Tab-separated table of C-alpha atoms in Angstrom:
chain	number	residue	atom	x	y	z
I	46	UNK	CA	28.568	43.841	-19.694
I	47	UNK	CA	30.426	43.796	-22.943
I	48	UNK	CA	29.358	40.706	-24.871
I	49	UNK	CA	32.982	39.953	-25.772
I	50	UNK	CA	33.527	39.122	-22.147
I	51	UNK	CA	31.667	35.903	-22.712
I	52	UNK	CA	33.684	35.046	-25.811
I	53	UNK	CA	36.161	32.180	-25.566
I	54	UNK	CA	39.091	34.230	-26.813
I	55	UNK	CA	38.503	36.973	-24.292
I	56	UNK	CA	38.116	34.482	-21.450
I	57	UNK	CA	41.293	32.675	-22.433
I	58	UNK	CA	43.258	35.912	-22.469
I	59	UNK	CA	41.781	36.937	-19.139
I	60	UNK	CA	42.676	33.614	-17.533
I	61	UNK	CA	46.183	33.865	-18.915
I	62	UNK	CA	46.475	37.310	-17.397
I	63	UNK	CA	45.425	36.082	-13.944
I	64	UNK	CA	47.880	33.201	-14.300
I	65	UNK	CA	50.675	35.641	-15.200
I	66	UNK	CA	49.769	37.702	-12.161
I	67	UNK	CA	49.897	34.648	-9.918
I	68	UNK	CA	53.302	33.675	-11.333
I	69	UNK	CA	54.681	37.156	-10.775
I	70	UNK	CA	53.643	36.975	-7.116
I	71	UNK	CA	55.298	33.570	-6.794
I	72	UNK	CA	58.476	34.811	-8.401
I	73	UNK	CA	58.534	37.847	-6.074
I	74	UNK	CA	57.929	35.407	-3.221
I	75	UNK	CA	60.834	33.227	-4.346
I	76	UNK	CA	63.162	36.222	-4.323
I	77	UNK	CA	61.960	37.278	-0.863
I	78	UNK	CA	62.402	33.754	0.506
I	79	UNK	CA	65.999	33.708	-0.791
I	80	UNK	CA	66.609	37.108	0.804
I	81	UNK	CA	65.485	35.794	4.192
I	82	UNK	CA	67.577	32.599	3.897
I	83	UNK	CA	70.667	34.553	2.820
I	84	UNK	CA	70.293	37.141	5.571
I	85	UNK	CA	70.134	34.383	8.182
I	86	UNK	CA	73.178	32.586	6.722
I	87	UNK	CA	75.098	35.861	6.522
I	88	UNK	CA	74.436	36.524	10.201
I	89	UNK	CA	75.223	32.981	11.361
I	90	UNK	CA	78.473	32.707	9.349
I	91	UNK	CA	79.603	36.370	9.478
I	92	UNK	CA	79.535	36.446	5.665
I	93	UNK	CA	79.816	40.145	4.787
I	94	UNK	CA	79.588	39.670	1.008
I	95	UNK	CA	76.328	37.736	1.350
I	96	UNK	CA	74.917	40.350	3.745
I	97	UNK	CA	75.786	43.029	1.219
I	98	UNK	CA	74.030	41.070	-1.554
I	99	UNK	CA	70.847	40.995	0.500
I	100	UNK	CA	71.032	44.740	1.173
I	101	UNK	CA	71.595	45.494	-2.526
I	102	UNK	CA	68.798	43.165	-3.658
I	103	UNK	CA	66.079	44.812	-1.571
I	104	UNK	CA	65.536	47.380	-4.316
I	105	UNK	CA	64.527	44.513	-6.652
I	106	UNK	CA	61.900	43.385	-4.148
I	107	UNK	CA	60.571	46.934	-3.945
I	108	UNK	CA	60.253	47.363	-7.684
I	109	UNK	CA	58.489	44.016	-8.016
I	110	UNK	CA	55.926	45.214	-5.483
I	111	UNK	CA	55.258	48.412	-7.429
I	112	UNK	CA	55.049	46.558	-10.761
I	113	UNK	CA	52.638	43.884	-9.493
I	114	UNK	CA	50.543	46.527	-7.758
I	115	UNK	CA	50.160	48.360	-11.063
I	116	UNK	CA	49.367	45.108	-12.835
I	117	UNK	CA	46.536	44.508	-10.324
I	118	UNK	CA	45.120	48.000	-10.890
I	119	UNK	CA	45.242	47.459	-14.651
I	120	UNK	CA	43.368	44.168	-14.423
I	121	UNK	CA	40.773	45.715	-12.104
I	122	UNK	CA	40.271	48.647	-14.464
I	123	UNK	CA	40.280	46.607	-17.681
I	124	UNK	CA	38.337	43.483	-16.706
I	125	UNK	CA	36.316	44.645	-13.702
I	126	UNK	CA	36.411	41.148	-12.222
I	127	UNK	CA	33.662	40.128	-9.850
I	128	UNK	CA	33.242	37.627	-7.037
I	129	UNK	CA	36.177	35.355	-6.338
I	130	UNK	CA	38.504	36.909	-8.942
I	131	UNK	CA	38.030	40.267	-7.278
I	132	UNK	CA	38.878	38.709	-3.921
I	133	UNK	CA	41.896	37.060	-5.555
I	134	UNK	CA	43.243	40.396	-6.790
I	135	UNK	CA	42.594	42.180	-3.487
I	136	UNK	CA	44.424	39.331	-1.733
I	137	UNK	CA	47.359	39.801	-4.085
I	138	UNK	CA	47.476	43.536	-3.359
I	139	UNK	CA	47.711	42.644	0.325
I	140	UNK	CA	50.098	39.706	-0.150
I	141	UNK	CA	52.701	41.743	-2.011
I	142	UNK	CA	52.610	44.402	0.733
I	143	UNK	CA	53.530	41.683	3.222
I	144	UNK	CA	56.175	40.257	0.875
I	145	UNK	CA	57.721	43.689	0.499
I	146	UNK	CA	57.835	44.099	4.271
I	147	UNK	CA	59.396	40.663	4.671
I	148	UNK	CA	62.043	41.952	2.259
I	149	UNK	CA	62.567	45.019	4.485
I	150	UNK	CA	63.012	42.808	7.533
I	151	UNK	CA	65.467	40.555	5.671
I	152	UNK	CA	67.452	43.671	4.821
I	153	UNK	CA	67.450	44.602	8.522
I	154	UNK	CA	68.781	41.157	9.460
I	155	UNK	CA	71.513	41.610	6.828
I	156	UNK	CA	72.441	45.018	8.304
I	157	UNK	CA	72.687	43.441	11.757
I	158	UNK	CA	74.857	40.697	10.197
I	159	UNK	CA	77.227	43.432	9.024
I	160	UNK	CA	77.384	44.959	12.530
I	161	UNK	CA	77.830	41.597	14.200
I	162	UNK	CA	80.563	40.403	11.834
I	163	UNK	CA	82.904	42.907	13.494
I	164	UNK	CA	82.120	41.759	17.019
I	165	UNK	CA	83.073	38.761	19.161
I	166	UNK	CA	80.738	35.837	18.707
I	167	UNK	CA	78.705	34.502	21.638
I	168	UNK	CA	79.487	31.077	23.036
I	169	UNK	CA	76.593	29.456	21.150
I	170	UNK	CA	77.911	30.780	17.778
I	171	UNK	CA	74.397	32.082	16.982
I	172	UNK	CA	73.087	28.512	16.660
I	173	UNK	CA	69.824	29.698	18.263
I	174	UNK	CA	69.407	32.627	15.859
I	175	UNK	CA	70.166	30.343	12.918
I	176	UNK	CA	67.592	27.763	14.045
I	177	UNK	CA	64.966	30.487	14.451
I	178	UNK	CA	65.904	31.955	11.066
I	179	UNK	CA	65.599	28.624	9.321
I	180	UNK	CA	62.198	28.023	10.866
I	181	UNK	CA	61.050	31.459	9.698
I	182	UNK	CA	62.396	30.829	6.184
I	183	UNK	CA	60.339	27.622	6.053
I	184	UNK	CA	57.323	29.621	7.195
I	185	UNK	CA	57.706	32.001	4.252
I	186	UNK	CA	58.150	29.023	1.945
I	187	UNK	CA	55.008	27.338	3.285
I	188	UNK	CA	52.961	30.546	3.066
I	189	UNK	CA	53.927	30.867	-0.604
I	190	UNK	CA	53.115	27.220	-1.127
I	191	UNK	CA	49.679	27.738	0.434
I	192	UNK	CA	49.176	30.685	-1.923
I	193	UNK	CA	50.414	28.797	-5.000
I	194	UNK	CA	48.057	25.876	-4.429
I	195	UNK	CA	45.321	27.871	-2.645
I	196	UNK	CA	45.629	25.243	0.036
I	197	UNK	CA	43.767	26.054	3.257
I	198	UNK	CA	45.289	23.124	5.173
I	199	UNK	CA	48.830	24.356	4.531
I	200	UNK	CA	47.722	27.883	5.389
I	201	UNK	CA	46.275	26.808	8.747
I	202	UNK	CA	49.346	24.677	9.539
I	203	UNK	CA	51.594	27.623	8.739
I	204	UNK	CA	49.624	29.891	11.075
I	205	UNK	CA	50.080	27.208	13.747
I	206	UNK	CA	53.837	27.099	13.010
I	207	UNK	CA	54.006	30.865	13.484
I	208	UNK	CA	52.727	30.454	17.028
I	209	UNK	CA	55.648	28.098	17.657
I	210	UNK	CA	58.057	30.619	16.073
I	211	UNK	CA	56.766	33.254	18.500
I	212	UNK	CA	57.559	30.916	21.391
I	213	UNK	CA	61.082	30.202	20.068
I	214	UNK	CA	61.616	33.916	19.610
I	215	UNK	CA	60.792	34.511	23.286
I	216	UNK	CA	63.307	31.818	24.282
I	217	UNK	CA	66.133	33.173	22.118
I	218	UNK	CA	65.311	36.659	23.345
I	219	UNK	CA	65.549	35.649	27.004
I	220	UNK	CA	68.838	33.866	26.262
I	221	UNK	CA	70.429	37.030	24.881
I	222	UNK	CA	69.041	39.187	27.670
I	223	UNK	CA	70.746	36.762	30.067
I	224	UNK	CA	74.070	37.118	28.193
I	225	UNK	CA	73.681	40.872	28.442
I	226	UNK	CA	72.978	40.804	32.171
I	227	UNK	CA	75.842	38.414	32.861
I	228	UNK	CA	78.289	40.593	30.997
I	229	UNK	CA	77.208	44.198	30.345
I	230	UNK	CA	80.121	44.627	27.920
I	231	UNK	CA	78.058	42.505	25.499
I	232	UNK	CA	75.055	44.879	25.618
I	233	UNK	CA	75.771	46.462	22.257
I	234	UNK	CA	76.135	43.052	20.567
I	235	UNK	CA	73.073	41.685	22.338
I	236	UNK	CA	70.983	44.596	21.091
I	237	UNK	CA	72.004	43.884	17.487
I	238	UNK	CA	71.039	40.244	17.984
I	239	UNK	CA	67.744	41.316	19.532
I	240	UNK	CA	66.945	43.532	16.508
I	241	UNK	CA	67.744	40.628	14.201
I	242	UNK	CA	65.520	38.118	15.983
I	243	UNK	CA	62.807	40.750	16.301
I	244	UNK	CA	62.953	41.124	12.504
I	245	UNK	CA	62.704	37.329	12.124
I	246	UNK	CA	59.668	37.266	14.369
I	247	UNK	CA	58.027	39.995	12.269
I	248	UNK	CA	58.722	37.986	9.108
I	249	UNK	CA	56.755	35.160	10.700
I	250	UNK	CA	53.859	37.558	11.310
I	251	UNK	CA	53.846	38.649	7.670
I	252	UNK	CA	53.871	35.008	6.535
I	253	UNK	CA	50.908	34.475	8.831
I	254	UNK	CA	49.087	37.402	7.224
I	255	UNK	CA	49.635	35.844	3.801
I	256	UNK	CA	48.126	32.572	5.019
I	257	UNK	CA	45.110	34.422	6.364
I	258	UNK	CA	44.486	35.950	2.932
I	259	UNK	CA	44.574	32.434	1.426
I	260	UNK	CA	42.007	31.250	3.955
I	261	UNK	CA	39.844	34.302	3.279
I	262	UNK	CA	40.150	33.739	-0.440
I	263	UNK	CA	39.149	30.084	-0.387
I	264	UNK	CA	36.647	30.115	2.465
I	265	UNK	CA	35.355	33.662	2.023
I	266	UNK	CA	35.685	33.969	5.790
I	267	UNK	CA	37.720	36.747	7.292
I	268	UNK	CA	40.089	35.102	9.755
I	269	UNK	CA	42.193	38.088	10.705
I	270	UNK	CA	41.965	39.045	14.344
I	271	UNK	CA	40.737	35.692	15.618
I	272	UNK	CA	42.586	33.203	17.803
I	273	UNK	CA	44.147	30.028	16.472
I	274	UNK	CA	41.393	27.928	18.077
I	275	UNK	CA	38.699	30.061	16.487
I	276	UNK	CA	40.578	29.860	13.200
I	277	UNK	CA	40.677	26.083	13.242
I	278	UNK	CA	37.008	25.964	14.135
I	279	UNK	CA	36.142	28.397	11.339
I	280	UNK	CA	38.085	26.389	8.786
I	281	UNK	CA	36.496	23.175	10.034
I	282	UNK	CA	33.008	24.671	9.688
I	283	UNK	CA	33.904	25.951	6.222
I	284	UNK	CA	35.032	22.470	5.242
I	285	UNK	CA	31.799	20.917	6.474
I	286	UNK	CA	29.651	23.512	4.761
I	287	UNK	CA	31.539	23.118	1.507
I	288	UNK	CA	31.097	19.340	1.771
I	289	UNK	CA	34.809	18.941	1.089
I	290	UNK	CA	34.597	20.392	-2.422
I	291	UNK	CA	37.584	22.451	-3.492
I	292	UNK	CA	37.401	25.766	-5.296
I	293	UNK	CA	40.274	27.444	-7.042
I	294	UNK	CA	39.813	31.210	-7.012
I	295	UNK	CA	41.620	33.325	-9.515
I	296	UNK	CA	40.812	30.902	-12.295
I	297	UNK	CA	38.664	33.217	-14.334
I	298	UNK	CA	35.314	32.757	-12.699
I	299	UNK	CA	34.600	36.472	-12.401
V	578	UNK	CA	27.960	49.819	-19.314
V	579	UNK	CA	24.543	49.832	-17.759
V	580	UNK	CA	22.752	52.983	-18.833
V	581	UNK	CA	21.545	53.587	-15.287
V	582	UNK	CA	25.138	54.251	-14.394
V	583	UNK	CA	24.883	57.568	-16.158
V	584	UNK	CA	21.653	58.511	-14.449
V	585	UNK	CA	21.718	61.292	-11.885
V	586	UNK	CA	20.114	59.207	-9.160
V	587	UNK	CA	22.653	56.420	-9.590
V	588	UNK	CA	25.565	58.854	-9.606
V	589	UNK	CA	24.306	60.598	-6.497
V	590	UNK	CA	23.974	57.309	-4.631
V	591	UNK	CA	27.428	56.250	-5.788
V	592	UNK	CA	28.999	59.508	-4.621
V	593	UNK	CA	27.245	59.186	-1.299
V	594	UNK	CA	28.650	55.701	-0.942
V	595	UNK	CA	32.214	56.888	-1.581
V	596	UNK	CA	31.669	59.702	0.905
V	597	UNK	CA	30.414	57.215	3.517
V	598	UNK	CA	33.492	55.090	2.872
V	599	UNK	CA	35.771	58.074	3.320
V	600	UNK	CA	34.032	59.001	6.581
V	601	UNK	CA	34.355	55.472	7.903
V	602	UNK	CA	38.114	55.582	7.268
V	603	UNK	CA	38.342	58.933	9.062
V	604	UNK	CA	36.379	57.646	11.999
V	605	UNK	CA	38.617	54.548	12.225
V	606	UNK	CA	41.574	56.944	11.990
V	607	UNK	CA	40.200	59.069	14.827
V	608	UNK	CA	39.895	56.014	17.052
V	609	UNK	CA	43.433	54.895	16.196
V	610	UNK	CA	44.839	58.366	16.878
V	611	UNK	CA	43.176	58.352	20.316
V	612	UNK	CA	44.609	54.893	20.990
V	613	UNK	CA	48.136	56.148	20.276
V	614	UNK	CA	47.697	59.276	22.401
V	615	UNK	CA	46.246	57.288	25.319
V	616	UNK	CA	48.956	54.626	25.150
V	617	UNK	CA	51.636	57.328	25.361
V	618	UNK	CA	49.913	59.076	28.282
V	619	UNK	CA	49.421	55.748	30.064
V	620	UNK	CA	53.140	55.015	29.784
V	621	UNK	CA	54.294	58.488	30.785
V	622	UNK	CA	51.971	58.731	33.797
V	623	UNK	CA	51.880	55.051	34.832
V	624	UNK	CA	48.090	55.078	34.374
V	625	UNK	CA	47.105	51.404	34.470
V	626	UNK	CA	43.394	51.995	33.838
V	627	UNK	CA	44.109	53.995	30.694
V	628	UNK	CA	46.580	51.354	29.461
V	629	UNK	CA	43.921	48.732	29.991
V	630	UNK	CA	41.392	50.811	28.008
V	631	UNK	CA	43.769	50.909	25.063
V	632	UNK	CA	44.330	47.147	25.215
V	633	UNK	CA	40.567	46.487	25.366
V	634	UNK	CA	39.797	48.914	22.534
V	635	UNK	CA	42.116	47.297	20.001
V	636	UNK	CA	39.386	44.823	19.105
V	637	UNK	CA	37.242	47.765	17.927
V	638	UNK	CA	40.029	48.895	15.608
V	639	UNK	CA	40.294	45.380	14.209
V	640	UNK	CA	36.594	45.058	13.493
V	641	UNK	CA	36.529	48.458	11.797
V	642	UNK	CA	39.290	47.269	9.477
V	643	UNK	CA	37.353	44.144	8.527
V	644	UNK	CA	34.104	46.088	8.016
V	645	UNK	CA	35.690	48.786	5.822
V	646	UNK	CA	37.570	46.161	3.850
V	647	UNK	CA	34.288	44.421	3.082
V	648	UNK	CA	32.679	47.735	2.189
V	649	UNK	CA	35.495	48.341	-0.349
V	650	UNK	CA	35.008	44.908	-1.912
V	651	UNK	CA	31.276	45.540	-2.168
V	652	UNK	CA	31.770	48.867	-3.925
V	653	UNK	CA	34.318	47.334	-6.296
V	654	UNK	CA	31.965	44.473	-7.132
V	655	UNK	CA	28.821	46.588	-7.418
V	656	UNK	CA	30.068	49.742	-9.169
V	657	UNK	CA	33.255	48.565	-10.896
V	658	UNK	CA	34.786	52.026	-10.538
V	659	UNK	CA	37.465	53.035	-12.991
V	660	UNK	CA	40.343	55.504	-13.026
V	661	UNK	CA	40.785	57.647	-9.973
V	662	UNK	CA	37.901	56.112	-7.987
V	663	UNK	CA	39.528	52.719	-8.354
V	664	UNK	CA	42.819	54.160	-7.112
V	665	UNK	CA	40.905	55.763	-4.245
V	666	UNK	CA	39.457	52.448	-3.131
V	667	UNK	CA	42.764	50.582	-3.477
V	668	UNK	CA	44.379	53.329	-1.390
V	669	UNK	CA	41.727	52.839	1.272
V	670	UNK	CA	42.340	49.094	1.353
V	671	UNK	CA	46.002	49.878	2.002
V	672	UNK	CA	45.346	52.762	4.407
V	673	UNK	CA	43.169	50.702	6.744
V	674	UNK	CA	45.840	47.979	6.861
V	675	UNK	CA	48.291	50.604	8.122
V	676	UNK	CA	45.711	52.021	10.544
V	677	UNK	CA	45.086	48.567	11.943
V	678	UNK	CA	48.817	48.049	12.434
V	679	UNK	CA	49.132	51.435	14.134
V	680	UNK	CA	46.426	50.135	16.468
V	681	UNK	CA	48.511	46.998	17.134
V	682	UNK	CA	51.552	49.104	17.968
V	683	UNK	CA	49.491	51.343	20.276
V	684	UNK	CA	48.360	48.208	22.060
V	685	UNK	CA	52.020	47.174	22.422
V	686	UNK	CA	52.892	50.548	23.948
V	687	UNK	CA	49.981	50.098	26.374
V	688	UNK	CA	51.260	46.640	27.351
V	689	UNK	CA	54.704	48.094	28.008
V	690	UNK	CA	52.990	50.820	30.070
V	691	UNK	CA	51.499	48.054	32.229
V	692	UNK	CA	54.941	46.428	32.722
V	693	UNK	CA	56.632	49.744	33.437
V	694	UNK	CA	54.008	50.926	35.920
V	695	UNK	CA	55.340	48.328	38.361
V	696	UNK	CA	58.970	49.388	38.013
V	697	UNK	CA	61.066	52.319	39.245
V	698	UNK	CA	60.945	55.298	36.931
V	699	UNK	CA	64.094	56.623	35.269
V	700	UNK	CA	65.489	59.986	36.300
V	701	UNK	CA	63.965	61.729	33.271
V	702	UNK	CA	60.449	60.459	34.197
V	703	UNK	CA	59.991	59.262	30.575
V	704	UNK	CA	59.882	62.861	29.347
V	705	UNK	CA	61.799	61.739	26.240
V	706	UNK	CA	59.384	58.884	25.491
V	707	UNK	CA	56.434	61.219	25.997
V	708	UNK	CA	57.884	63.839	23.622
V	709	UNK	CA	58.508	61.172	20.988
V	710	UNK	CA	55.002	59.769	21.517
V	711	UNK	CA	53.381	63.172	21.137
V	712	UNK	CA	55.292	63.814	17.929
V	713	UNK	CA	54.171	60.440	16.571
V	714	UNK	CA	50.543	61.131	17.562
V	715	UNK	CA	50.713	64.388	15.593
V	716	UNK	CA	52.118	62.446	12.657
V	717	UNK	CA	49.103	60.134	12.665
V	718	UNK	CA	46.827	63.163	12.944
V	719	UNK	CA	48.542	64.895	10.004
V	720	UNK	CA	48.472	61.753	7.859
V	721	UNK	CA	44.699	61.503	8.425
V	722	UNK	CA	44.357	65.187	7.661
V	723	UNK	CA	46.266	64.717	4.386
V	724	UNK	CA	43.903	61.837	3.564
V	725	UNK	CA	40.754	63.786	4.521
V	726	UNK	CA	41.659	66.742	2.327
V	727	UNK	CA	43.674	64.776	-0.274
V	728	UNK	CA	46.367	67.326	0.391
V	729	UNK	CA	49.739	66.470	-1.127
V	730	UNK	CA	51.557	69.313	0.672
V	731	UNK	CA	50.504	68.004	4.076
V	732	UNK	CA	51.391	64.480	2.971
V	733	UNK	CA	54.915	65.500	1.920
V	734	UNK	CA	55.422	67.515	5.117
V	735	UNK	CA	54.312	64.555	7.176
V	736	UNK	CA	56.791	62.277	5.404
V	737	UNK	CA	59.465	64.861	6.216
V	738	UNK	CA	58.332	64.892	9.873
V	739	UNK	CA	58.701	61.109	9.977
V	740	UNK	CA	62.368	61.451	9.084
V	741	UNK	CA	62.740	63.719	12.118
V	742	UNK	CA	60.851	61.186	14.290
V	743	UNK	CA	63.328	58.517	13.183
V	744	UNK	CA	66.182	60.759	14.342
V	745	UNK	CA	64.510	61.405	17.719
V	746	UNK	CA	63.915	57.701	18.098
V	747	UNK	CA	67.648	57.020	17.651
V	748	UNK	CA	68.433	59.632	20.323
V	749	UNK	CA	65.942	58.263	22.878
V	750	UNK	CA	67.176	54.778	22.088
V	751	UNK	CA	70.805	55.676	22.754
V	752	UNK	CA	69.765	57.382	25.981
V	753	UNK	CA	68.148	54.228	27.326
V	754	UNK	CA	71.017	52.020	26.184
V	755	UNK	CA	73.276	54.345	28.195
V	756	UNK	CA	71.043	53.959	31.297
V	757	UNK	CA	71.257	50.216	30.829
V	758	UNK	CA	75.040	50.205	30.537
V	759	UNK	CA	75.458	52.496	33.519
V	760	UNK	CA	73.301	50.305	35.674
V	761	UNK	CA	72.686	46.767	34.438
V	762	UNK	CA	69.958	46.333	37.070
V	763	UNK	CA	67.810	48.556	34.823
V	764	UNK	CA	68.191	46.249	31.783
V	765	UNK	CA	64.741	44.748	32.095
V	766	UNK	CA	63.106	48.178	32.376
V	767	UNK	CA	65.219	49.581	29.559
V	768	UNK	CA	64.140	46.752	27.264
V	769	UNK	CA	60.467	47.522	27.927
V	770	UNK	CA	61.135	51.170	27.106
V	771	UNK	CA	63.006	50.151	23.967
V	772	UNK	CA	60.046	48.038	22.797
V	773	UNK	CA	57.732	50.972	23.425
V	774	UNK	CA	59.793	53.494	21.478
V	775	UNK	CA	60.329	50.932	18.745
V	776	UNK	CA	56.534	50.659	18.482
V	777	UNK	CA	56.272	54.450	18.287
V	778	UNK	CA	58.825	54.540	15.501
V	779	UNK	CA	56.842	51.924	13.592
V	780	UNK	CA	53.678	53.981	14.013
V	781	UNK	CA	55.540	56.819	12.296
V	782	UNK	CA	56.391	54.491	9.412
V	783	UNK	CA	52.742	53.490	8.987
V	784	UNK	CA	51.694	57.170	9.001
V	785	UNK	CA	54.305	57.734	6.315
V	786	UNK	CA	52.836	54.884	4.253
V	787	UNK	CA	49.409	56.526	4.478
V	788	UNK	CA	50.866	59.800	3.186
V	789	UNK	CA	52.477	57.995	0.287
V	790	UNK	CA	49.085	56.581	-0.737
V	791	UNK	CA	47.669	60.127	-0.713
V	792	UNK	CA	50.486	61.321	-2.971
V	793	UNK	CA	49.977	58.326	-5.274
V	794	UNK	CA	46.266	58.991	-5.349
V	795	UNK	CA	46.514	62.666	-6.245
V	796	UNK	CA	49.628	62.612	-8.428
V	797	UNK	CA	49.208	59.112	-9.867
V	798	UNK	CA	52.903	58.673	-9.124
V	799	UNK	CA	54.119	55.803	-6.997
V	800	UNK	CA	56.372	57.318	-4.360
V	801	UNK	CA	57.025	54.271	-2.243
V	802	UNK	CA	60.636	53.227	-2.089
V	803	UNK	CA	62.112	56.584	-3.073
V	804	UNK	CA	64.142	58.985	-0.948
V	805	UNK	CA	62.710	62.157	0.549
V	806	UNK	CA	64.655	64.274	-1.974
V	807	UNK	CA	63.304	62.262	-4.879
V	808	UNK	CA	59.842	62.489	-3.346
V	809	UNK	CA	59.949	66.254	-3.123
V	810	UNK	CA	61.220	66.463	-6.682
V	811	UNK	CA	58.470	64.120	-7.915
V	812	UNK	CA	55.774	66.143	-6.178
V	813	UNK	CA	57.268	69.378	-7.511
V	814	UNK	CA	57.227	67.999	-11.067
V	815	UNK	CA	53.664	66.797	-10.569
V	816	UNK	CA	52.663	70.274	-9.415
V	817	UNK	CA	54.243	71.887	-12.472
V	818	UNK	CA	52.639	69.390	-14.820
V	819	UNK	CA	49.241	69.852	-13.221
V	820	UNK	CA	49.674	73.619	-13.508
V	821	UNK	CA	48.586	73.989	-9.889
V	822	UNK	CA	45.085	72.678	-10.505
V	823	UNK	CA	43.615	70.530	-7.761
V	824	UNK	CA	41.794	67.271	-8.274
V	825	UNK	CA	39.734	65.503	-5.702
V	826	UNK	CA	39.793	61.732	-6.279
V	827	UNK	CA	37.050	59.622	-4.859
V	828	UNK	CA	34.435	62.151	-5.895
V	829	UNK	CA	32.584	59.957	-8.345
V	830	UNK	CA	34.640	60.398	-11.484
V	831	UNK	CA	34.887	56.654	-12.202
């Protein structure tokens, strides 16, 4: 190891760099959250201009992903971080992939909003889609919040919320299948709605992924591919083992 | 830098480790490819036992992802690879995420196969779904091949194939929407088929992602978020700049 690495100046610069990285992720996350909220509003209110904004803005989300990805590679190459900082950077590489895909799904919702704006509206005026969309937007917000504060509790609660989103999605889905069966002339509209709510459900899944990276980062325990019950147990065990003490990865420990 | 790092023994061990990592990714890829192929066959032939196999096997895909991910972190922490080896490992972290999600989609197709096995079959006996599924399976195979040989040509061709899969998907989709409109009693079946082909289309997208990592790895050029035309131009430029010489990343340059 280069002796400079232990120097105060070097360490300060390194910490600043990790902090910059974290802020870039949060600012990308803020943009993505707005994209989701706007796509949902555009669909619910048949606002074509807003839908078009969302579609145009997706390119900004994409370039943020590429830029942050490169920033991560640079930090890895330049500082060769170890331990929890390394995990922090790997989590960011994964997080921005999910954020970018949330952006893609928001764009899809906006495209469906454009299709649907030309069609008759169902009797519920898309109140169900809007409610689902708002819940999903909150999920993205909470996942980012969990990331910003490295807060395992928020992360676990958000994963739990996603399970409830999946249930709501099934309900809304069945509702629109019923509309379609009652009146086959609405099949084409119903399919657009189904694509939109499918996209919302996938956004929830990506938010869930982000929360799982936070849990992995703080607890060092890989929680992908386990059930919610197992997850809660794992986090509980982690809390007991850690004796309640909080760590903040990505704060220049590496 | 630790002087040992330059020693022949160290270098040999390091190269072996990268080679092991590469082989683990290929073996995960082989499993995932089989999952896709079996899910498609299960749907096309109403083979419940095969569908069940696919559903049961998804847990193996998931644990391979976690294990390889940890292996990558270990190598990053232990060897602090630079330059192209670092890019290689970051690409693997991304590749296995896509492989795991291909596995999830294969499982979805298998679940739809279970639903559909109980229902009347359409007049085309799912020949269209099978053809799409076989094309997508080849796509996964080719993406893995591009990764195994770090072959940009294969990667670009596979991306081009994915564009054709997307077109076929639209055709099959319209076909089943037509069935549904002609006979609304088939709506429930048609929706299951639509979920299955949607999953196949997403598998194509993940294979495309994997190819883009290969191109990034070999050409050092980020090709996500650009059109196919731009991609071909970028690769062409890269080829001219490199004067046709081939590099093999992940071969212990770092």
